[in-house]
PDB file of C-alpha atoms in Angstrom:
ATOM      1  CA  UNK K   1      17.069   5.109  -1.954  1.00 41.00           C
ATOM      2  CA  UNK K   2      17.482   8.144   0.606  1.00 41.00           C
ATOM      3  CA  UNK K   3      19.103   8.602   4.055  1.00 44.00           C
ATOM      4  CA  UNK K   4      20.567   5.187   4.722  1.00 45.00           C
ATOM      5  CA  UNK K   5      20.958   4.559   8.218  1.00 43.00           C
ATOM      6  CA  UNK K   6      24.636   3.142   8.757  1.00 42.00           C
ATOM      7  CA  UNK K   7      25.658   1.454  11.952  1.00 44.00           C
ATOM      8  CA  UNK K   8      28.856   3.345  12.668  1.00 43.00           C
ATOM      9  CA  UNK K   9      30.822   0.286  13.704  1.00 43.00           C
ATOM     10  CA  UNK K  10      29.691  -2.263  11.068  1.00 48.00           C
ATOM     11  CA  UNK K  11      30.999  -2.936   7.671  1.00 64.00           C
ATOM     12  CA  UNK K  12      27.431  -3.773   6.382  1.00 78.00           C
ATOM     13  CA  UNK K  13      24.681  -1.607   5.664  1.00 89.00           C
ATOM     14  CA  UNK K  14      21.467  -2.778   6.895  1.00 94.00           C
ATOM     15  CA  UNK K  15      19.012  -3.824   4.180  1.00 96.00           C
ATOM     16  CA  UNK K  16      15.895  -5.858   3.725  1.00 98.00           C
ATOM     17  CA  UNK K  17      14.347  -7.486   1.047  1.00 98.00           C
ATOM     18  CA  UNK K  18      10.656  -9.210   0.053  1.00 98.00           C
ATOM     19  CA  UNK K  19      10.139 -12.032  -1.862  1.00 98.00           C
ATOM     20  CA  UNK K  20       6.615 -11.732  -3.257  1.00 98.00           C
ATOM     21  CA  UNK K  21       4.887 -15.293  -4.254  1.00 97.00           C
ATOM     22  CA  UNK K  22       1.606 -14.878  -5.873  1.00 96.00           C
ATOM     23  CA  UNK K  23      -0.957 -17.117  -6.689  1.00 93.00           C
ATOM     24  CA  UNK K  24      -1.003 -18.372 -10.298  1.00 86.00           C
ATOM     25  CA  UNK K  25      -2.958 -21.228 -11.830  1.00 73.00           C
ATOM     26  CA  UNK K  26      -0.945 -23.554 -13.911  1.00 62.00           C
ATOM     27  CA  UNK K  27      -2.774 -26.060 -16.279  1.00 56.00           C
ATOM     28  CA  UNK K  28      -2.312 -29.798 -15.296  1.00 51.00           C
ATOM     29  CA  UNK K  29      -2.529 -31.737 -18.628  1.00 56.00           C
ATOM     30  CA  UNK K  30      -6.168 -33.605 -19.395  1.00 53.00           C
ATOM     31  CA  UNK K  31      -6.569 -37.446 -18.786  1.00 54.00           C
ATOM     32  CA  UNK K  32      -8.831 -39.525 -20.488  1.00 58.00           C
ATOM     33  CA  UNK K  33     -10.851 -39.521 -17.427  1.00 56.00           C
ATOM     34  CA  UNK K  34     -10.893 -35.802 -16.719  1.00 48.00           C
ATOM     35  CA  UNK K  35     -10.536 -32.558 -18.513  1.00 50.00           C
ATOM     36  CA  UNK K  36      -7.666 -30.064 -18.274  1.00 44.00           C
ATOM     37  CA  UNK K  37      -8.115 -28.505 -14.928  1.00 43.00           C
ATOM     38  CA  UNK K  38      -5.968 -25.406 -13.491  1.00 47.00           C
ATOM     39  CA  UNK K  39      -3.895 -26.499 -10.472  1.00 52.00           C
ATOM     40  CA  UNK K  40      -2.650 -24.040  -8.083  1.00 66.00           C
ATOM     41  CA  UNK K  41       0.760 -22.573  -8.357  1.00 88.00           C
ATOM     42  CA  UNK K  42       2.650 -19.402  -7.698  1.00 94.00           C
ATOM     43  CA  UNK K  43       5.350 -17.012  -9.280  1.00 96.00           C
ATOM     44  CA  UNK K  44       7.614 -14.752  -7.847  1.00 97.00           C
ATOM     45  CA  UNK K  45       8.041 -10.986  -8.961  1.00 98.00           C
ATOM     46  CA  UNK K  46      11.609 -10.394 -10.250  1.00 98.00           C
ATOM     47  CA  UNK K  47      12.821  -6.812 -11.142  1.00 96.00           C
ATOM     48  CA  UNK K  48      15.590  -6.069 -13.607  1.00 95.00           C
ATOM     49  CA  UNK K  49      18.108  -3.521 -12.709  1.00 93.00           C
ATOM     50  CA  UNK K  50      19.406  -0.964 -14.747  1.00 87.00           C
ATOM     51  CA  UNK K  51      22.850  -1.482 -16.267  1.00 85.00           C
ATOM     52  CA  UNK K  52      23.607   2.208 -15.258  1.00 85.00           C
ATOM     53  CA  UNK K  53      23.161   1.140 -11.335  1.00 81.00           C
ATOM     54  CA  UNK K  54      26.765   0.718  -9.641  1.00 75.00           C
ATOM     55  CA  UNK K  55      25.342  -2.124  -7.585  1.00 78.00           C
ATOM     56  CA  UNK K  56      24.317  -5.509  -9.236  1.00 81.00           C
ATOM     57  CA  UNK K  57      24.061  -3.517 -12.558  1.00 83.00           C
ATOM     58  CA  UNK K  58      21.608  -5.913 -14.717  1.00 87.00           C
ATOM     59  CA  UNK K  59      20.760  -8.415 -12.338  1.00 93.00           C
ATOM     60  CA  UNK K  60      16.964  -9.475 -11.543  1.00 95.00           C
ATOM     61  CA  UNK K  61      16.509  -8.988  -8.021  1.00 96.00           C
ATOM     62  CA  UNK K  62      13.591  -9.443  -5.286  1.00 98.00           C
ATOM     63  CA  UNK K  63      12.003  -5.508  -4.391  1.00 97.00           C
ATOM     64  CA  UNK K  64      14.416  -4.324  -1.465  1.00 96.00           C
ATOM     65  CA  UNK K  65      17.111  -1.835  -0.315  1.00 94.00           C
ATOM     66  CA  UNK K  66      18.693  -0.243   2.680  1.00 95.00           C
ATOM     67  CA  UNK K  67      17.235   0.678   5.661  1.00 96.00           C
ATOM     68  CA  UNK K  68      16.233   4.156   6.213  1.00 96.00           C
ATOM     69  CA  UNK K  69      15.990   6.335   9.654  1.00 95.00           C
ATOM     70  CA  UNK K  70      12.245   6.785   8.579  1.00 97.00           C
ATOM     71  CA  UNK K  71      11.873   3.056   8.795  1.00 97.00           C
ATOM     72  CA  UNK K  72      12.599   3.243  12.599  1.00 95.00           C
ATOM     73  CA  UNK K  73      10.561   6.388  13.459  1.00 95.00           C
ATOM     74  CA  UNK K  74       8.545   6.928  16.428  1.00 94.00           C
ATOM     75  CA  UNK K  75       5.920   8.408  14.360  1.00 96.00           C
ATOM     76  CA  UNK K  76       4.698   4.850  13.603  1.00 97.00           C
ATOM     77  CA  UNK K  77       3.774   4.341  16.882  1.00 95.00           C
ATOM     78  CA  UNK K  78       0.815   6.521  16.469  1.00 94.00           C
ATOM     79  CA  UNK K  79      -0.088   4.833  13.349  1.00 95.00           C
ATOM     80  CA  UNK K  80       0.035   1.183  14.718  1.00 94.00           C
ATOM     81  CA  UNK K  81      -2.028   2.128  17.600  1.00 91.00           C
ATOM     82  CA  UNK K  82      -4.481   1.457  19.361  1.00 86.00           C
ATOM     83  CA  UNK K  83      -4.251  -2.145  18.164  1.00 84.00           C
ATOM     84  CA  UNK K  84      -0.655  -3.012  17.908  1.00 87.00           C
ATOM     85  CA  UNK K  85       1.750  -2.043  20.313  1.00 85.00           C
ATOM     86  CA  UNK K  86       5.649  -2.613  21.277  1.00 85.00           C
ATOM     87  CA  UNK K  87       7.319  -4.528  21.880  1.00 84.00           C
ATOM     88  CA  UNK K  88       6.032  -7.190  19.031  1.00 87.00           C
ATOM     89  CA  UNK K  89       3.209  -5.101  17.566  1.00 90.00           C
ATOM     90  CA  UNK K  90       1.323  -8.312  17.014  1.00 87.00           C
ATOM     91  CA  UNK K  91       3.621 -10.206  15.256  1.00 90.00           C
ATOM     92  CA  UNK K  92       3.596 -13.150  17.599  1.00 81.00           C
ATOM     93  CA  UNK K  93       6.197 -14.710  20.111  1.00 81.00           C
ATOM     94  CA  UNK K  94       9.824 -13.877  19.156  1.00 79.00           C
ATOM     95  CA  UNK K  95      11.944 -16.209  17.242  1.00 76.00           C
ATOM     96  CA  UNK K  96      15.440 -16.951  18.690  1.00 72.00           C
ATOM     97  CA  UNK K  97      17.849 -14.070  18.431  1.00 69.00           C
ATOM     98  CA  UNK K  98      19.943 -14.249  15.267  1.00 63.00           C
ATOM     99  CA  UNK K  99      23.743 -15.459  15.988  1.00 58.00           C
ATOM    100  CA  UNK K 100      26.425 -13.025  15.287  1.00 57.00           C
ATOM    101  CA  UNK K 101      29.309 -14.238  13.470  1.00 55.00           C
ATOM    102  CA  UNK K 102      32.332 -15.485  15.581  1.00 50.00           C
ATOM    103  CA  UNK K 103      35.110 -13.225  15.068  1.00 45.00           C
ATOM    104  CA  UNK K 104      33.321 -10.302  15.059  1.00 48.00           C
ATOM    105  CA  UNK K 105      34.288  -7.382  17.495  1.00 42.00           C
ATOM    106  CA  UNK K 106      32.032  -6.478  20.207  1.00 42.00           C
ATOM    107  CA  UNK K 107      31.456  -2.902  18.609  1.00 40.00           C
ATOM    108  CA  UNK K 108      30.264  -4.783  15.254  1.00 44.00           C
ATOM    109  CA  UNK K 109      28.108  -7.392  17.100  1.00 43.00           C
ATOM    110  CA  UNK K 110      26.204  -4.332  18.848  1.00 43.00           C
ATOM    111  CA  UNK K 111      25.573  -2.498  15.665  1.00 45.00           C
ATOM    112  CA  UNK K 112      24.540  -5.975  13.702  1.00 43.00           C
ATOM    113  CA  UNK K 113      22.215  -6.676  16.407  1.00 43.00           C
ATOM    114  CA  UNK K 114      20.423  -3.315  16.533  1.00 45.00           C
ATOM    115  CA  UNK K 115      20.529   0.002  15.707  1.00 50.00           C
ATOM    116  CA  UNK K 116      18.405   2.893  18.286  1.00 55.00           C
ATOM    117  CA  UNK K 117      15.380   3.603  16.943  1.00 65.00           C
ATOM    118  CA  UNK K 118      11.707   3.426  18.224  1.00 82.00           C
ATOM    119  CA  UNK K 119      10.809   0.519  16.291  1.00 92.00           C
ATOM    120  CA  UNK K 120      12.390  -3.088  16.715  1.00 93.00           C
ATOM    121  CA  UNK K 121      14.200  -4.924  14.096  1.00 93.00           C
ATOM    122  CA  UNK K 122      11.426  -7.072  13.315  1.00 94.00           C
ATOM    123  CA  UNK K 123       9.179  -4.405  12.645  1.00 96.00           C
ATOM    124  CA  UNK K 124      11.545  -1.738  10.860  1.00 97.00           C
ATOM    125  CA  UNK K 125      13.026  -4.412   8.849  1.00 97.00           C
ATOM    126  CA  UNK K 126       9.542  -5.110   7.486  1.00 98.00           C
ATOM    127  CA  UNK K 127       8.814  -1.752   6.777  1.00 98.00           C
ATOM    128  CA  UNK K 128      11.645  -1.318   4.885  1.00 98.00           C
ATOM    129  CA  UNK K 129      11.061  -4.061   2.640  1.00 98.00           C
ATOM    130  CA  UNK K 130       7.352  -2.964   2.436  1.00 98.00           C
ATOM    131  CA  UNK K 131       8.457   0.570   1.580  1.00 98.00           C
ATOM    132  CA  UNK K 132      10.958  -0.840  -1.203  1.00 97.00           C
ATOM    133  CA  UNK K 133       8.421  -2.851  -2.886  1.00 97.00           C
ATOM    134  CA  UNK K 134       6.212   0.279  -3.236  1.00 96.00           C
ATOM    135  CA  UNK K 135       9.427   2.531  -4.967  1.00 95.00           C
ATOM    136  CA  UNK K 136      10.299  -0.244  -7.007  1.00 94.00           C
ATOM    137  CA  UNK K 137       7.720  -1.826  -8.201  1.00 94.00           C
ATOM    138  CA  UNK K 138       4.583   0.304  -7.365  1.00 94.00           C
ATOM    139  CA  UNK K 139       3.295  -2.529  -5.025  1.00 95.00           C
ATOM    140  CA  UNK K 140       1.288  -1.392  -1.776  1.00 95.00           C
ATOM    141  CA  UNK K 141       1.756  -3.918   0.820  1.00 96.00           C
ATOM    142  CA  UNK K 142      -0.730  -2.440   3.344  1.00 95.00           C
ATOM    143  CA  UNK K 143      -3.542  -3.032   5.063  1.00 93.00           C
ATOM    144  CA  UNK K 144      -6.629  -0.952   6.730  1.00 92.00           C
ATOM    145  CA  UNK K 145      -5.830   0.052  10.447  1.00 92.00           C
ATOM    146  CA  UNK K 146      -7.567  -2.605  12.705  1.00 87.00           C
ATOM    147  CA  UNK K 147      -7.132  -5.493  14.664  1.00 87.00           C
ATOM    148  CA  UNK K 148      -6.003  -8.305  12.828  1.00 84.00           C
ATOM    149  CA  UNK K 149      -8.202 -11.337  11.510  1.00 76.00           C
ATOM    150  CA  UNK K 150      -7.610 -14.817  13.366  1.00 68.00           C
ATOM    151  CA  UNK K 151      -7.313 -16.681  10.256  1.00 68.00           C
ATOM    152  CA  UNK K 152      -3.677 -16.724   8.613  1.00 72.00           C
ATOM    153  CA  UNK K 153      -4.002 -16.773   4.970  1.00 80.00           C
ATOM    154  CA  UNK K 154      -2.439 -15.365   1.970  1.00 86.00           C
ATOM    155  CA  UNK K 155      -2.766 -11.680   1.732  1.00 83.00           C
ATOM    156  CA  UNK K 156      -3.726  -8.913  -0.887  1.00 81.00           C
ATOM    157  CA  UNK K 157      -1.668  -5.695  -1.888  1.00 86.00           C
ATOM    158  CA  UNK K 158      -3.865  -2.386  -2.149  1.00 80.00           C
ATOM    159  CA  UNK K 159      -4.919  -1.360  -5.621  1.00 75.00           C
ATOM    160  CA  UNK K 160      -2.787   1.559  -6.740  1.00 70.00           C
ATOM    161  CA  UNK K 161      -4.704   4.876  -6.266  1.00 67.00           C
ATOM    162  CA  UNK K 162      -4.573   7.549  -9.020  1.00 62.00           C
ATOM    163  CA  UNK K 163      -1.898   9.652  -7.274  1.00 74.00           C
ATOM    164  CA  UNK K 164       0.488   6.574  -7.217  1.00 83.00           C
ATOM    165  CA  UNK K 165       2.998   7.972  -9.466  1.00 85.00           C
ATOM    166  CA  UNK K 166       3.348  11.243  -7.255  1.00 90.00           C
ATOM    167  CA  UNK K 167       3.299   9.392  -4.099  1.00 93.00           C
ATOM    168  CA  UNK K 168       6.315   7.150  -5.477  1.00 92.00           C
ATOM    169  CA  UNK K 169       8.171  10.161  -6.746  1.00 92.00           C
ATOM    170  CA  UNK K 170       7.797  11.644  -2.979  1.00 95.00           C
ATOM    171  CA  UNK K 171       8.828   8.651  -1.010  1.00 96.00           C
ATOM    172  CA  UNK K 172      12.099   8.194  -3.466  1.00 93.00           C
ATOM    173  CA  UNK K 173      13.109  11.537  -2.364  1.00 95.00           C
ATOM    174  CA  UNK K 174      12.545  11.232   1.365  1.00 97.00           C
ATOM    175  CA  UNK K 175      11.213   7.660   2.807  1.00 97.00           C
ATOM    176  CA  UNK K 176       9.545   9.781   5.524  1.00 97.00           C
ATOM    177  CA  UNK K 177       6.744  10.198   2.918  1.00 97.00           C
ATOM    178  CA  UNK K 178       5.759   6.577   3.209  1.00 98.00           C
ATOM    179  CA  UNK K 179       4.361   7.115   6.636  1.00 98.00           C
ATOM    180  CA  UNK K 180       2.642  10.123   5.427  1.00 97.00           C
ATOM    181  CA  UNK K 181       1.086   7.948   2.538  1.00 96.00           C
ATOM    182  CA  UNK K 182      -0.173   5.050   5.048  1.00 96.00           C
ATOM    183  CA  UNK K 183      -1.344   7.899   7.060  1.00 96.00           C
ATOM    184  CA  UNK K 184      -3.171   9.391   4.294  1.00 94.00           C
ATOM    185  CA  UNK K 185      -4.502   6.039   3.077  1.00 93.00           C
ATOM    186  CA  UNK K 186      -5.790   5.271   6.925  1.00 94.00           C
ATOM    187  CA  UNK K 187      -3.335   2.047   6.607  1.00 94.00           C
ATOM    188  CA  UNK K 188      -0.656   0.737   8.242  1.00 96.00           C
ATOM    189  CA  UNK K 189       2.090  -1.729   6.367  1.00 97.00           C
ATOM    190  CA  UNK K 190       1.322  -5.228   6.454  1.00 96.00           C
ATOM    191  CA  UNK K 191       4.273  -6.481   8.499  1.00 96.00           C
ATOM    192  CA  UNK K 192       2.061  -9.432   9.458  1.00 95.00           C
ATOM    193  CA  UNK K 193       1.886 -10.730   5.899  1.00 95.00           C
ATOM    194  CA  UNK K 194       6.045 -11.057   5.736  1.00 97.00           C
ATOM    195  CA  UNK K 195       7.517 -13.908   7.161  1.00 96.00           C
ATOM    196  CA  UNK K 196      11.216 -14.481   8.105  1.00 95.00           C
ATOM    197  CA  UNK K 197      12.879 -16.497   5.514  1.00 96.00           C
ATOM    198  CA  UNK K 198      16.738 -15.723   5.606  1.00 95.00           C
ATOM    199  CA  UNK K 199      19.818 -13.302   6.242  1.00 94.00           C
ATOM    200  CA  UNK K 200      22.428 -12.777   4.028  1.00 93.00           C
ATOM    201  CA  UNK K 201      25.912 -11.154   4.563  1.00 90.00           C
ATOM    202  CA  UNK K 202      27.866  -9.817   1.476  1.00 86.00           C
ATOM    203  CA  UNK K 203      31.268 -11.410   1.855  1.00 83.00           C
ATOM    204  CA  UNK K 204      34.412  -9.294   1.583  1.00 77.00           C
ATOM    205  CA  UNK K 205      35.736  -8.774  -2.172  1.00 73.00           C
ATOM    206  CA  UNK K 206      37.557  -5.643  -2.174  1.00 69.00           C
ATOM    207  CA  UNK K 207      37.486  -2.404  -0.232  1.00 66.00           C
ATOM    208  CA  UNK K 208      35.255  -0.846  -3.338  1.00 65.00           C
ATOM    209  CA  UNK K 209      32.557  -3.567  -3.083  1.00 68.00           C
ATOM    210  CA  UNK K 210      29.397  -2.485  -1.119  1.00 75.00           C
ATOM    211  CA  UNK K 211      28.605  -5.003   1.492  1.00 83.00           C
ATOM    212  CA  UNK K 212      25.049  -5.669   3.453  1.00 88.00           C
ATOM    213  CA  UNK K 213      23.343  -7.264   5.874  1.00 92.00           C
ATOM    214  CA  UNK K 214      20.037  -8.310   4.219  1.00 95.00           C
ATOM    215  CA  UNK K 215      17.195  -9.709   5.809  1.00 96.00           C
ATOM    216  CA  UNK K 216      14.985 -11.605   3.339  1.00 98.00           C
ATOM    217  CA  UNK K 217      11.105 -11.819   3.899  1.00 98.00           C
ATOM    218  CA  UNK K 218       8.483 -14.249   2.124  1.00 98.00           C
ATOM    219  CA  UNK K 219       5.244 -12.653   1.559  1.00 97.00           C
ATOM    220  CA  UNK K 220       2.456 -14.924   0.001  1.00 96.00           C
ATOM    221  CA  UNK K 221      -0.286 -12.952  -2.250  1.00 96.00           C
ATOM    222  CA  UNK K 222      -3.760 -14.600  -3.557  1.00 92.00           C
ATOM    223  CA  UNK K 223      -3.085 -12.998  -6.924  1.00 92.00           C
ATOM    224  CA  UNK K 224      -0.301 -10.914  -8.375  1.00 94.00           C
ATOM    225  CA  UNK K 225      -0.808  -7.158  -7.927  1.00 93.00           C
ATOM    226  CA  UNK K 226      -0.311  -4.533 -10.587  1.00 91.00           C
ATOM    227  CA  UNK K 227       3.245  -3.967 -10.974  1.00 92.00           C
ATOM    228  CA  UNK K 228       4.825  -0.699 -12.514  1.00 86.00           C
ATOM    229  CA  UNK K 229       8.860  -0.442 -12.832  1.00 82.00           C
ATOM    230  CA  UNK K 230      10.205   3.077 -11.663  1.00 77.00           C
ATOM    231  CA  UNK K 231      11.928   3.746 -14.992  1.00 71.00           C
ATOM    232  CA  UNK K 232      15.266   4.492 -13.097  1.00 82.00           C
ATOM    233  CA  UNK K 233      17.020   1.771 -11.007  1.00 86.00           C
ATOM    234  CA  UNK K 234      14.375  -0.738 -12.288  1.00 90.00           C
ATOM    235  CA  UNK K 235      13.721  -1.137 -16.003  1.00 90.00           C
ATOM    236  CA  UNK K 236      11.846  -4.368 -16.007  1.00 92.00           C
ATOM    237  CA  UNK K 237       9.470  -6.529 -14.004  1.00 94.00           C
ATOM    238  CA  UNK K 238       8.214 -10.046 -14.384  1.00 94.00           C
ATOM    239  CA  UNK K 239       6.513 -12.845 -12.646  1.00 96.00           C
ATOM    240  CA  UNK K 240       8.336 -16.219 -13.154  1.00 96.00           C
ATOM    241  CA  UNK K 241       7.936 -19.485 -11.270  1.00 94.00           C
ATOM    242  CA  UNK K 242      11.017 -20.690  -9.648  1.00 95.00           C
ATOM    243  CA  UNK K 243      11.502 -23.411 -12.108  1.00 94.00           C
ATOM    244  CA  UNK K 244      11.238 -20.800 -15.049  1.00 95.00           C
ATOM    245  CA  UNK K 245      13.628 -18.598 -13.071  1.00 96.00           C
ATOM    246  CA  UNK K 246      16.303 -20.991 -12.571  1.00 95.00           C
ATOM    247  CA  UNK K 247      15.886 -22.031 -16.505  1.00 95.00           C
ATOM    248  CA  UNK K 248      15.947 -18.551 -17.360  1.00 96.00           C
ATOM    249  CA  UNK K 249      19.226 -18.088 -15.511  1.00 95.00           C
ATOM    250  CA  UNK K 250      21.060 -21.350 -16.197  1.00 94.00           C
ATOM    251  CA  UNK K 251      20.236 -20.429 -20.204  1.00 95.00           C
ATOM    252  CA  UNK K 252      21.878 -16.929 -19.445  1.00 93.00           C
ATOM    253  CA  UNK K 253      18.679 -15.234 -20.349  1.00 95.00           C
ATOM    254  CA  UNK K 254      18.891 -13.540 -17.152  1.00 95.00           C
ATOM    255  CA  UNK K 255      21.249 -13.019 -14.267  1.00 93.00           C
ATOM    256  CA  UNK K 256      21.017 -13.488 -10.182  1.00 94.00           C
ATOM    257  CA  UNK K 257      23.425 -12.715  -7.660  1.00 90.00           C
ATOM    258  CA  UNK K 258      23.913 -15.602  -5.396  1.00 89.00           C
ATOM    259  CA  UNK K 259      21.726 -15.038  -2.770  1.00 92.00           C
ATOM    260  CA  UNK K 260      18.904 -14.800  -5.225  1.00 95.00           C
ATOM    261  CA  UNK K 261      19.836 -17.816  -6.968  1.00 93.00           C
ATOM    262  CA  UNK K 262      20.004 -20.024  -3.732  1.00 92.00           C
ATOM    263  CA  UNK K 263      16.698 -18.803  -2.527  1.00 96.00           C
ATOM    264  CA  UNK K 264      14.880 -19.245  -5.822  1.00 96.00           C
ATOM    265  CA  UNK K 265      15.965 -22.976  -5.735  1.00 94.00           C
ATOM    266  CA  UNK K 266      15.003 -23.460  -2.400  1.00 94.00           C
ATOM    267  CA  UNK K 267      11.401 -22.261  -3.555  1.00 96.00           C
ATOM    268  CA  UNK K 268      11.574 -25.025  -6.130  1.00 94.00           C
ATOM    269  CA  UNK K 269      10.702 -27.594  -3.468  1.00 94.00           C
ATOM    270  CA  UNK K 270       7.292 -25.981  -2.892  1.00 94.00           C
ATOM    271  CA  UNK K 271       4.237 -27.040  -5.427  1.00 89.00           C
ATOM    272  CA  UNK K 272       1.669 -24.716  -4.248  1.00 92.00           C
ATOM    273  CA  UNK K 273       1.114 -21.437  -2.832  1.00 94.00           C
ATOM    274  CA  UNK K 274      -0.749 -22.939   0.021  1.00 93.00           C
ATOM    275  CA  UNK K 275       1.980 -25.307   0.772  1.00 94.00           C
ATOM    276  CA  UNK K 276       4.597 -22.450   0.919  1.00 96.00           C
ATOM    277  CA  UNK K 277       2.138 -20.085   3.083  1.00 95.00           C
ATOM    278  CA  UNK K 278       1.971 -22.878   5.360  1.00 94.00           C
ATOM    279  CA  UNK K 279       5.584 -23.815   5.507  1.00 95.00           C
ATOM    280  CA  UNK K 280       6.356 -20.058   6.865  1.00 95.00           C
ATOM    281  CA  UNK K 281       3.557 -19.874   9.358  1.00 92.00           C
ATOM    282  CA  UNK K 282       4.738 -23.262  10.801  1.00 92.00           C
ATOM    283  CA  UNK K 283       8.285 -22.117  11.064  1.00 90.00           C
ATOM    284  CA  UNK K 284       7.938 -18.797  12.573  1.00 86.00           C
ATOM    285  CA  UNK K 285       9.472 -19.567  15.904  1.00 83.00           C
ATOM    286  CA  UNK K 286      12.489 -20.672  14.164  1.00 86.00           C
ATOM    287  CA  UNK K 287      13.378 -17.446  12.958  1.00 82.00           C
ATOM    288  CA  UNK K 288      15.826 -16.720  10.096  1.00 85.00           C
ATOM    289  CA  UNK K 289      19.334 -18.323   9.676  1.00 84.00           C
ATOM    290  CA  UNK K 290      22.229 -15.808   8.595  1.00 87.00           C
ATOM    291  CA  UNK K 291      24.641 -17.099   5.726  1.00 87.00           C
ATOM    292  CA  UNK K 292      28.027 -15.583   4.934  1.00 85.00           C
ATOM    293  CA  UNK K 293      29.267 -16.783   1.545  1.00 85.00           C
ATOM    294  CA  UNK K 294      32.613 -17.763   1.156  1.00 84.00           C
ATOM    295  CA  UNK K 295      34.862 -16.489  -1.937  1.00 83.00           C
ATOM    296  CA  UNK K 296      37.086 -19.007  -3.606  1.00 83.00           C
ATOM    297  CA  UNK K 297      39.650 -17.198  -6.308  1.00 83.00           C
ATOM    298  CA  UNK K 298      41.063 -19.445  -8.823  1.00 84.00           C
ATOM    299  CA  UNK K 299      43.206 -18.445 -11.862  1.00 86.00           C
ATOM    300  CA  UNK K 300      40.564 -17.497 -14.221  1.00 83.00           C
ATOM    301  CA  UNK K 301      37.684 -17.168 -12.353  1.00 81.00           C
ATOM    302  CA  UNK K 302      35.889 -16.209  -8.851  1.00 80.00           C
ATOM    303  CA  UNK K 303      33.480 -18.617  -7.088  1.00 83.00           C
ATOM    304  CA  UNK K 304      31.422 -18.328  -4.215  1.00 82.00           C
ATOM    305  CA  UNK K 305      30.959 -21.173  -1.977  1.00 82.00           C
ATOM    306  CA  UNK K 306      27.071 -21.419  -0.446  1.00 78.00           C
ATOM    307  CA  UNK K 307      25.413 -23.154   2.081  1.00 73.00           C
ATOM    308  CA  UNK K 308      24.828 -26.823   1.626  1.00 70.00           C
ATOM    309  CA  UNK K 309      21.303 -27.991   0.434  1.00 60.00           C
ATOM    310  CA  UNK K 310      21.667 -31.424   1.258  1.00 57.00           C
ATOM    311  CA  UNK K 311      21.946 -31.397   4.670  1.00 54.00           C
ATOM    312  CA  UNK K 312      25.668 -32.879   4.567  1.00 54.00           C
ATOM    313  CA  UNK K 313      27.646 -30.996   7.148  1.00 55.00           C
ATOM    314  CA  UNK K 314      30.745 -29.068   5.156  1.00 53.00           C
ATOM    315  CA  UNK K 315      29.075 -29.641   1.919  1.00 49.00           C
ATOM    316  CA  UNK K 316      28.891 -26.739  -0.301  1.00 59.00           C
ATOM    317  CA  UNK K 317      27.334 -25.601  -3.546  1.00 63.00           C
ATOM    318  CA  UNK K 318      29.368 -23.901  -5.895  1.00 63.00           C
ATOM    319  CA  UNK K 319      28.352 -20.912  -7.801  1.00 64.00           C
ATOM    320  CA  UNK K 320      30.511 -19.056 -10.332  1.00 64.00           C
ATOM    321  CA  UNK K 321      30.242 -15.449 -10.102  1.00 59.00           C
ATOM    322  CA  UNK K 322      29.474 -13.559 -13.503  1.00 52.00           C
TER     323      UNK K 322
END
């Protein structure tokens, strides 16, 4: 990741991640009255980080990374024109403004609310997440330039071109090349396929731990795209259902940071891709909630207190850190 854009007064680096949920048929057991038939399921793209990474070594994560100044460049305006213009770029009505945590200074609040740039947060964060999906997994969440279709359906990733490896190397060196790639393909980042999901702040642990304000987006795809790890930061890629991911974590086959584990558990509530996509579309005006986990230090371990999943005020889920 290159040239991160860091608000001067904020303790958090701004970042974005995209949860890719792809349609994946699952087989329903046969009954005497009917044969075995596929039912509509979905799986999530999980990337395994290299053990050599300073941040979350060996963890399984969703594609994502730190926002770059290029994600807010005014050059994007020419690419989105003439069909999509500020302030919303066709994203629909603006959701309620996210609430800044009580106790933050005015300077920090201004930095968290938005940095100076040509693009609004709703667009820049989506471009960041889409760029990172390309850098880390080789997935191109782009669409041909032009007006949007009236129907809201799960999207499709672009098939990778023959010179994909060269473009990925260039984008990793300089995020500005992602805009060049989009112009080369006469496409725009498919910001309309990314739905607000949640926002997580990294709690304070010690001065050496990186802290992020990370927006989570959810993107439903009709079928899983071809995925290629970058053999550097990312060493492996796999598609798992939410239940498979949870079982792998509980059996200690893989490891998630608390936000990833929490969001995967949320996704267990959806039995099909169409149900998940409909939920995302229906809740667009609600925006994304912001969460700051609470650290609990005991004599022998470190525990994070996560938001309640039961709806009971004051109730927390406990998550023991690795």
